[in-house]
Amino acid sequence: MDTPAVEPVKRYLLGLQDEVTAGLEALDGAGTFRRDVFESPAGGVVRPRVLSEGAAFERAAVNFSHTVGSRLPPAATTTRPGLAEAPFEAVSMSVIVHPWNPYAPTAHENLRFFVARPAGAPPVWWFGGGFDLTPHYGFEDDAVHWHRAARDACKPFGEDVHARFKQACDEYFTVRHRREARGIGGLFFDDLNEETFGGFGRTFAFLRSAGAAFLPAYARIVERRKQLPYGEREREFQLYRRGRYVEFNLVYDRGTLYGLQSGGRVESILASLPPLVRWQYDWQPEPGSPEARLTEVFLTPRDWLADD
């Protein structure tokens, strides 16, 4: 399978959306996703799914989109400025989960495939995506488990692949104006094609490996944490930390910017935001507290598998 094509990737991402939707509903235990479908005149489709106020999840979104456009949005051409005027086709699937329990982390996954068709030149294709974890209270065993799943997803494709995409994730998911990481990272890859990773078949296989790793890794962490007792202090800190998540998504996240620049459905694009969040002026955690430990221990990039 070395002939680039949108259709097999689309079929895979639609199937993965169904699988993740079912898995999160089972993990929640009570909530169900609202399922919508919106078609565009150009031939694309948006298939958002949103769960609100379930038993374990305050908000979860599992969205699929197929976009057919006449001009690549700026957010999609950061590494390929020569394609800014090219017609394109893109398919993507994204997941974002915001649990009720502050001890259960927020998680995110995105997988995407682009084909640009510049005038008078062959089509240009590339894959991108990854997954990352954003805890509000840190647990070392959760972090090791998460990064082990990321490493195992990369292992069949070369010994250097995990280190390469872990570093890219640490660099990308940084709230630069706060000078801190958004979370503990995971995997981030972009502009993967024949030159940077291998042929279409190999690169698509890697996308599938990353896609398959997300739900089992996250489900194990949620099962550990969703029943832990918490109080008003932990809830307020969770809402405060969610503010950092919102700041990153609205200022830096290329997926959010791409959706808005491409004229996508705003309700679907912003479904990834948490339903409740708080900002507090110049708040500082108490030294030695679990809240201080999040920043001191978990929000500085490190090799979580050094002793594994």
Short mmCIF file of C-alpha atoms in Angstrom, two decimals:
data_model
loop_
_atom_site.label_atom_id
_atom_site.label_comp_id
_atom_site.label_asym_id
_atom_site.label_seq_id
_atom_site.Cartn_x
_atom_site.Cartn_y
_atom_site.Cartn_z
CA MET A 1 0.00 0.00 0.00
CA ASP A 2 2.39 2.70 -1.22
CA THR A 3 -0.07 4.73 -3.29
CA PRO A 4 -1.24 7.71 -1.20
CA ALA A 5 -5.03 7.83 -0.96
CA VAL A 6 -7.51 9.59 1.29
CA GLU A 7 -10.17 6.86 1.29
CA PRO A 8 -8.37 4.15 3.32
CA VAL A 9 -7.32 6.72 5.93
CA LYS A 10 -10.87 8.02 6.09
CA ARG A 11 -12.26 4.52 6.64
CA TYR A 12 -9.72 3.87 9.38
CA LEU A 13 -10.42 7.13 11.21
CA LEU A 14 -14.19 6.63 11.02
CA GLY A 15 -13.76 3.15 12.50
CA LEU A 16 -11.44 4.49 15.21
CA GLN A 17 -13.99 7.16 16.08
CA ASP A 18 -16.60 4.44 16.62
CA GLU A 19 -14.15 2.38 18.71
CA VAL A 20 -13.10 5.29 20.95
CA THR A 21 -16.69 6.47 21.36
CA ALA A 22 -17.78 3.02 22.54
CA GLY A 23 -14.75 2.66 24.78
CA LEU A 24 -15.27 5.99 26.52
CA GLU A 25 -18.98 5.30 27.03
CA ALA A 26 -18.09 1.99 28.69
CA LEU A 27 -15.43 3.69 30.81
CA ASP A 28 -17.84 6.42 31.88
CA GLY A 29 -20.50 3.88 32.80
CA ALA A 30 -23.51 6.16 32.38
CA GLY A 31 -23.06 8.92 29.82
CA THR A 32 -23.64 8.62 26.09
CA PHE A 33 -22.35 10.69 23.20
CA ARG A 34 -24.58 12.95 21.17
CA ARG A 35 -23.93 12.02 17.54
CA ASP A 36 -24.25 14.62 14.76
CA VAL A 37 -23.40 14.58 11.05
CA PHE A 38 -22.96 17.68 8.87
CA GLU A 39 -22.15 17.50 5.16
CA SER A 40 -20.56 20.30 3.14
CA PRO A 41 -21.41 21.26 -0.47
CA ALA A 42 -17.77 20.62 -1.46
CA GLY A 43 -18.08 16.95 -0.52
CA GLY A 44 -16.69 16.91 3.00
CA VAL A 45 -18.36 15.81 6.20
CA VAL A 46 -18.07 16.63 9.90
CA ARG A 47 -19.09 13.98 12.45
CA PRO A 48 -18.86 15.44 15.97
CA ARG A 49 -19.67 13.38 19.04
CA VAL A 50 -19.93 15.02 22.45
CA LEU A 51 -20.61 13.56 25.90
CA SER A 52 -21.64 16.00 28.63
CA GLU A 53 -21.98 15.42 32.37
CA GLY A 54 -21.54 11.67 32.47
CA ALA A 55 -20.60 9.69 35.55
CA ALA A 56 -16.81 9.93 35.08
CA PHE A 57 -16.48 12.57 32.35
CA GLU A 58 -17.64 16.14 32.61
CA ARG A 59 -16.98 16.59 28.89
CA ALA A 60 -15.62 14.34 26.17
CA ALA A 61 -15.50 14.93 22.43
CA VAL A 62 -14.61 12.46 19.67
CA ASN A 63 -14.74 14.28 16.36
CA PHE A 64 -14.13 13.25 12.76
CA SER A 65 -13.83 15.65 9.83
CA HIS A 66 -13.28 15.31 6.09
CA THR A 67 -12.48 18.66 4.50
CA VAL A 68 -12.29 19.46 0.79
CA GLY A 69 -10.97 22.98 0.19
CA SER A 70 -9.67 25.27 -2.53
CA ARG A 71 -6.80 26.71 -0.47
CA LEU A 72 -4.80 25.34 2.46
CA PRO A 73 -5.31 27.39 5.64
CA PRO A 74 -2.17 29.04 7.10
CA ALA A 75 -2.12 26.70 10.12
CA ALA A 76 -1.62 23.74 7.77
CA THR A 77 1.29 25.27 5.86
CA THR A 78 3.70 26.15 8.66
CA THR A 79 6.23 23.60 7.35
CA ARG A 80 5.14 23.85 3.69
CA PRO A 81 4.63 27.52 2.78
CA GLY A 82 4.85 26.70 -0.93
CA LEU A 83 1.45 24.99 -0.74
CA ALA A 84 -0.44 28.02 0.57
CA GLU A 85 -2.51 28.36 -2.61
CA ALA A 86 -3.05 24.66 -3.25
CA PRO A 87 -6.43 22.88 -3.26
CA PHE A 88 -6.44 20.16 -0.63
CA GLU A 89 -8.26 17.31 1.03
CA ALA A 90 -7.86 16.38 4.69
CA VAL A 91 -9.26 13.81 7.11
CA SER A 92 -8.79 13.93 10.86
CA MET A 93 -10.02 12.39 14.10
CA SER A 94 -9.57 14.04 17.47
CA VAL A 95 -10.34 13.06 21.07
CA ILE A 96 -10.42 15.20 24.18
CA VAL A 97 -11.58 14.04 27.61
CA HIS A 98 -12.12 16.19 30.73
CA PRO A 99 -12.96 14.00 33.75
CA TRP A 100 -14.90 15.20 36.79
CA ASN A 101 -12.33 13.88 39.25
CA PRO A 102 -9.31 16.21 39.60
CA TYR A 103 -7.08 13.17 40.16
CA ALA A 104 -7.99 11.80 36.71
CA PRO A 105 -6.06 13.64 33.98
CA THR A 106 -7.30 15.32 30.85
CA ALA A 107 -6.24 13.43 27.71
CA HIS A 108 -6.00 14.36 24.03
CA GLU A 109 -5.39 12.55 20.76
CA ASN A 110 -5.34 13.81 17.19
CA LEU A 111 -4.66 11.95 13.93
CA ARG A 112 -4.72 13.61 10.51
CA PHE A 113 -3.84 13.12 6.84
CA PHE A 114 -3.49 15.83 4.18
CA VAL A 115 -3.20 15.71 0.42
CA ALA A 116 -2.45 18.99 -1.37
CA ARG A 117 -2.72 19.28 -5.13
CA PRO A 118 -0.62 22.22 -6.35
CA ALA A 119 -1.18 23.30 -9.95
CA GLY A 120 1.19 21.68 -12.44
CA ALA A 121 2.83 19.45 -9.82
CA PRO A 122 2.26 15.99 -8.31
CA PRO A 123 0.10 15.73 -5.17
CA VAL A 124 1.85 16.26 -1.85
CA TRP A 125 0.77 14.17 1.16
CA TRP A 126 1.63 14.00 4.84
CA PHE A 127 0.43 12.58 8.15
CA GLY A 128 0.41 14.22 11.58
CA GLY A 129 -0.93 13.65 15.07
CA GLY A 130 -0.11 12.17 18.45
CA PHE A 131 -1.47 12.07 21.98
CA ASP A 132 -0.67 13.78 25.28
CA LEU A 133 -1.73 13.74 28.92
CA THR A 134 -2.53 16.73 31.14
CA PRO A 135 -2.71 15.84 34.84
CA HIS A 136 -3.87 18.26 37.53
CA TYR A 137 -2.35 16.13 40.26
CA GLY A 138 0.68 14.08 39.34
CA PHE A 139 1.25 10.35 39.83
CA GLU A 140 4.59 8.88 38.79
CA ASP A 141 3.13 5.47 37.94
CA ASP A 142 0.57 7.07 35.62
CA ALA A 143 3.32 9.01 33.86
CA VAL A 144 5.50 5.93 33.39
CA HIS A 145 2.54 3.89 32.14
CA TRP A 146 1.58 6.62 29.63
CA HIS A 147 5.06 6.99 28.20
CA ARG A 148 5.55 3.23 28.10
CA ALA A 149 2.46 2.98 25.86
CA ALA A 150 3.86 5.72 23.63
CA ARG A 151 7.24 3.98 23.40
CA ASP A 152 5.64 0.62 22.59
CA ALA A 153 3.58 2.18 19.79
CA CYS A 154 6.78 3.51 18.22
CA LYS A 155 9.03 0.49 18.76
CA PRO A 156 8.19 -1.45 15.54
CA PHE A 157 9.27 1.56 13.47
CA GLY A 158 12.79 2.08 14.79
CA GLU A 159 14.70 2.62 18.01
CA ASP A 160 14.94 6.38 17.53
CA VAL A 161 11.27 7.05 16.72
CA HIS A 162 9.97 7.35 20.28
CA ALA A 163 12.70 9.74 21.41
CA ARG A 164 12.14 11.89 18.32
CA PHE A 165 8.38 12.23 18.76
CA LYS A 166 8.50 12.52 22.55
CA GLN A 167 10.83 15.50 22.23
CA ALA A 168 8.58 17.03 19.58
CA CYS A 169 5.62 16.62 21.96
CA ASP A 170 7.47 18.28 24.85
CA GLU A 171 8.39 21.19 22.58
CA TYR A 172 4.96 21.60 21.00
CA PHE A 173 2.71 21.37 24.07
CA THR A 174 4.31 24.30 25.85
CA VAL A 175 2.34 27.30 27.09
CA ARG A 176 5.10 29.62 26.02
CA HIS A 177 3.79 32.80 27.65
CA ARG A 178 3.63 30.89 30.97
CA ARG A 179 6.99 29.16 30.37
CA GLU A 180 5.60 25.81 31.38
CA ALA A 181 4.52 22.55 29.80
CA ARG A 182 0.81 21.93 29.28
CA GLY A 183 1.15 18.43 30.70
CA ILE A 184 3.51 15.45 30.71
CA GLY A 185 3.58 14.97 26.94
CA GLY A 186 3.40 11.77 24.95
CA LEU A 187 3.86 11.76 21.16
CA PHE A 188 3.67 14.50 18.56
CA PHE A 189 4.48 14.11 14.87
CA ASP A 190 3.85 16.28 11.85
CA ASP A 191 4.80 16.42 8.19
CA LEU A 192 5.42 12.66 8.05
CA ASN A 193 5.85 11.59 4.44
CA GLU A 194 8.11 9.61 2.15
CA GLU A 195 11.07 11.91 2.79
CA THR A 196 10.75 12.21 6.58
CA PHE A 197 9.50 8.76 7.61
CA GLY A 198 8.92 6.37 4.74
CA GLY A 199 6.36 5.41 2.11
CA PHE A 200 2.62 5.80 2.50
CA GLY A 201 2.12 2.23 3.74
CA ARG A 202 4.74 2.47 6.50
CA THR A 203 3.62 5.93 7.61
CA PHE A 204 -0.05 4.94 7.65
CA ALA A 205 0.88 1.86 9.70
CA PHE A 206 2.58 4.12 12.25
CA LEU A 207 -0.51 6.33 12.44
CA ARG A 208 -2.60 3.23 13.18
CA SER A 209 -0.16 2.09 15.87
CA ALA A 210 -0.36 5.46 17.61
CA GLY A 211 -4.14 5.47 17.24
CA ALA A 212 -4.49 2.04 18.82
CA ALA A 213 -2.33 2.94 21.84
CA PHE A 214 -4.35 5.86 23.15
CA LEU A 215 -7.55 4.37 24.57
CA PRO A 216 -6.07 1.38 26.46
CA ALA A 217 -3.39 3.59 28.01
CA TYR A 218 -5.85 6.25 29.10
CA ALA A 219 -8.54 3.82 30.30
CA ARG A 220 -6.13 2.20 32.74
CA ILE A 221 -5.32 5.59 34.31
CA VAL A 222 -8.97 6.64 34.56
CA GLU A 223 -9.90 3.35 36.22
CA ARG A 224 -7.22 4.00 38.84
CA ARG A 225 -8.28 7.58 39.61
CA LYS A 226 -11.96 8.19 38.88
CA GLN A 227 -13.19 7.01 42.31
CA LEU A 228 -10.58 8.77 44.46
CA PRO A 229 -12.21 11.11 47.00
CA TYR A 230 -11.69 14.85 46.47
CA GLY A 231 -13.02 18.11 47.84
CA GLU A 232 -13.49 21.76 46.96
CA ARG A 233 -9.75 22.50 47.10
CA GLU A 234 -8.95 19.87 44.44
CA ARG A 235 -11.88 20.93 42.27
CA GLU A 236 -10.85 24.58 42.34
CA PHE A 237 -7.27 23.67 41.42
CA GLN A 238 -8.54 21.52 38.56
CA LEU A 239 -10.53 24.45 37.18
CA TYR A 240 -7.52 26.74 37.59
CA ARG A 241 -5.26 24.33 35.69
CA ARG A 242 -7.87 23.98 32.97
CA GLY A 243 -7.23 27.64 32.28
CA ARG A 244 -3.76 26.73 31.02
CA TYR A 245 -5.35 24.17 28.71
CA VAL A 246 -7.69 26.79 27.26
CA GLU A 247 -4.85 29.29 26.83
CA PHE A 248 -2.81 26.79 24.84
CA ASN A 249 -5.69 25.71 22.63
CA LEU A 250 -6.79 29.22 21.73
CA VAL A 251 -3.33 30.76 21.32
CA TYR A 252 -1.06 28.03 19.96
CA ASP A 253 -2.87 24.85 18.94
CA ARG A 254 -2.58 24.38 15.19
CA GLY A 255 -5.57 22.04 15.05
CA THR A 256 -7.87 24.65 16.58
CA LEU A 257 -6.45 27.38 14.35
CA TYR A 258 -6.75 25.16 11.27
CA GLY A 259 -10.40 24.43 12.03
CA LEU A 260 -11.26 28.09 12.46
CA GLN A 261 -9.24 29.20 9.42
CA SER A 262 -10.83 26.55 7.20
CA GLY A 263 -14.32 27.77 8.04
CA GLY A 264 -15.19 24.67 10.02
CA ARG A 265 -18.18 24.33 12.32
CA VAL A 266 -17.25 26.34 15.41
CA GLU A 267 -19.34 24.25 17.83
CA SER A 268 -17.41 21.14 16.76
CA ILE A 269 -14.00 22.84 16.89
CA LEU A 270 -14.52 24.28 20.37
CA ALA A 271 -16.18 21.15 21.78
CA SER A 272 -12.70 20.22 23.03
CA LEU A 273 -12.75 23.04 25.59
CA PRO A 274 -13.69 22.20 29.20
CA PRO A 275 -17.20 23.32 30.23
CA LEU A 276 -15.95 25.04 33.40
CA VAL A 277 -12.66 26.86 34.03
CA ARG A 278 -11.34 29.59 36.31
CA TRP A 279 -8.55 32.15 36.29
CA GLN A 280 -7.24 33.68 39.52
CA TYR A 281 -4.93 36.67 39.60
CA ASP A 282 -1.36 35.85 40.62
CA TRP A 283 -2.30 32.66 42.45
CA GLN A 284 0.62 30.73 43.93
CA PRO A 285 0.50 27.20 45.40
CA GLU A 286 1.52 26.59 48.97
CA PRO A 287 5.16 25.41 49.08
CA GLY A 288 5.42 21.66 49.50
CA SER A 289 1.75 21.09 48.55
CA PRO A 290 0.50 18.60 45.93
CA GLU A 291 -0.46 21.61 43.81
CA ALA A 292 3.12 22.94 43.91
CA ARG A 293 4.46 19.49 43.14
CA LEU A 294 2.59 19.41 39.82
CA THR A 295 4.72 22.24 38.45
CA GLU A 296 7.94 21.27 40.21
CA VAL A 297 7.93 17.58 39.24
CA PHE A 298 5.54 16.98 36.36
CA LEU A 299 5.51 20.08 34.18
CA THR A 300 9.21 19.98 33.37
CA PRO A 301 10.03 17.64 30.46
CA ARG A 302 11.89 14.54 31.65
CA ASP A 303 12.65 10.98 30.64
CA TRP A 304 9.93 9.08 32.48
CA LEU A 305 11.30 5.78 31.22
CA ALA A 306 14.92 6.28 32.30
CA ASP A 307 14.63 3.53 34.92
CA ASP A 308 12.13 1.36 33.06
#
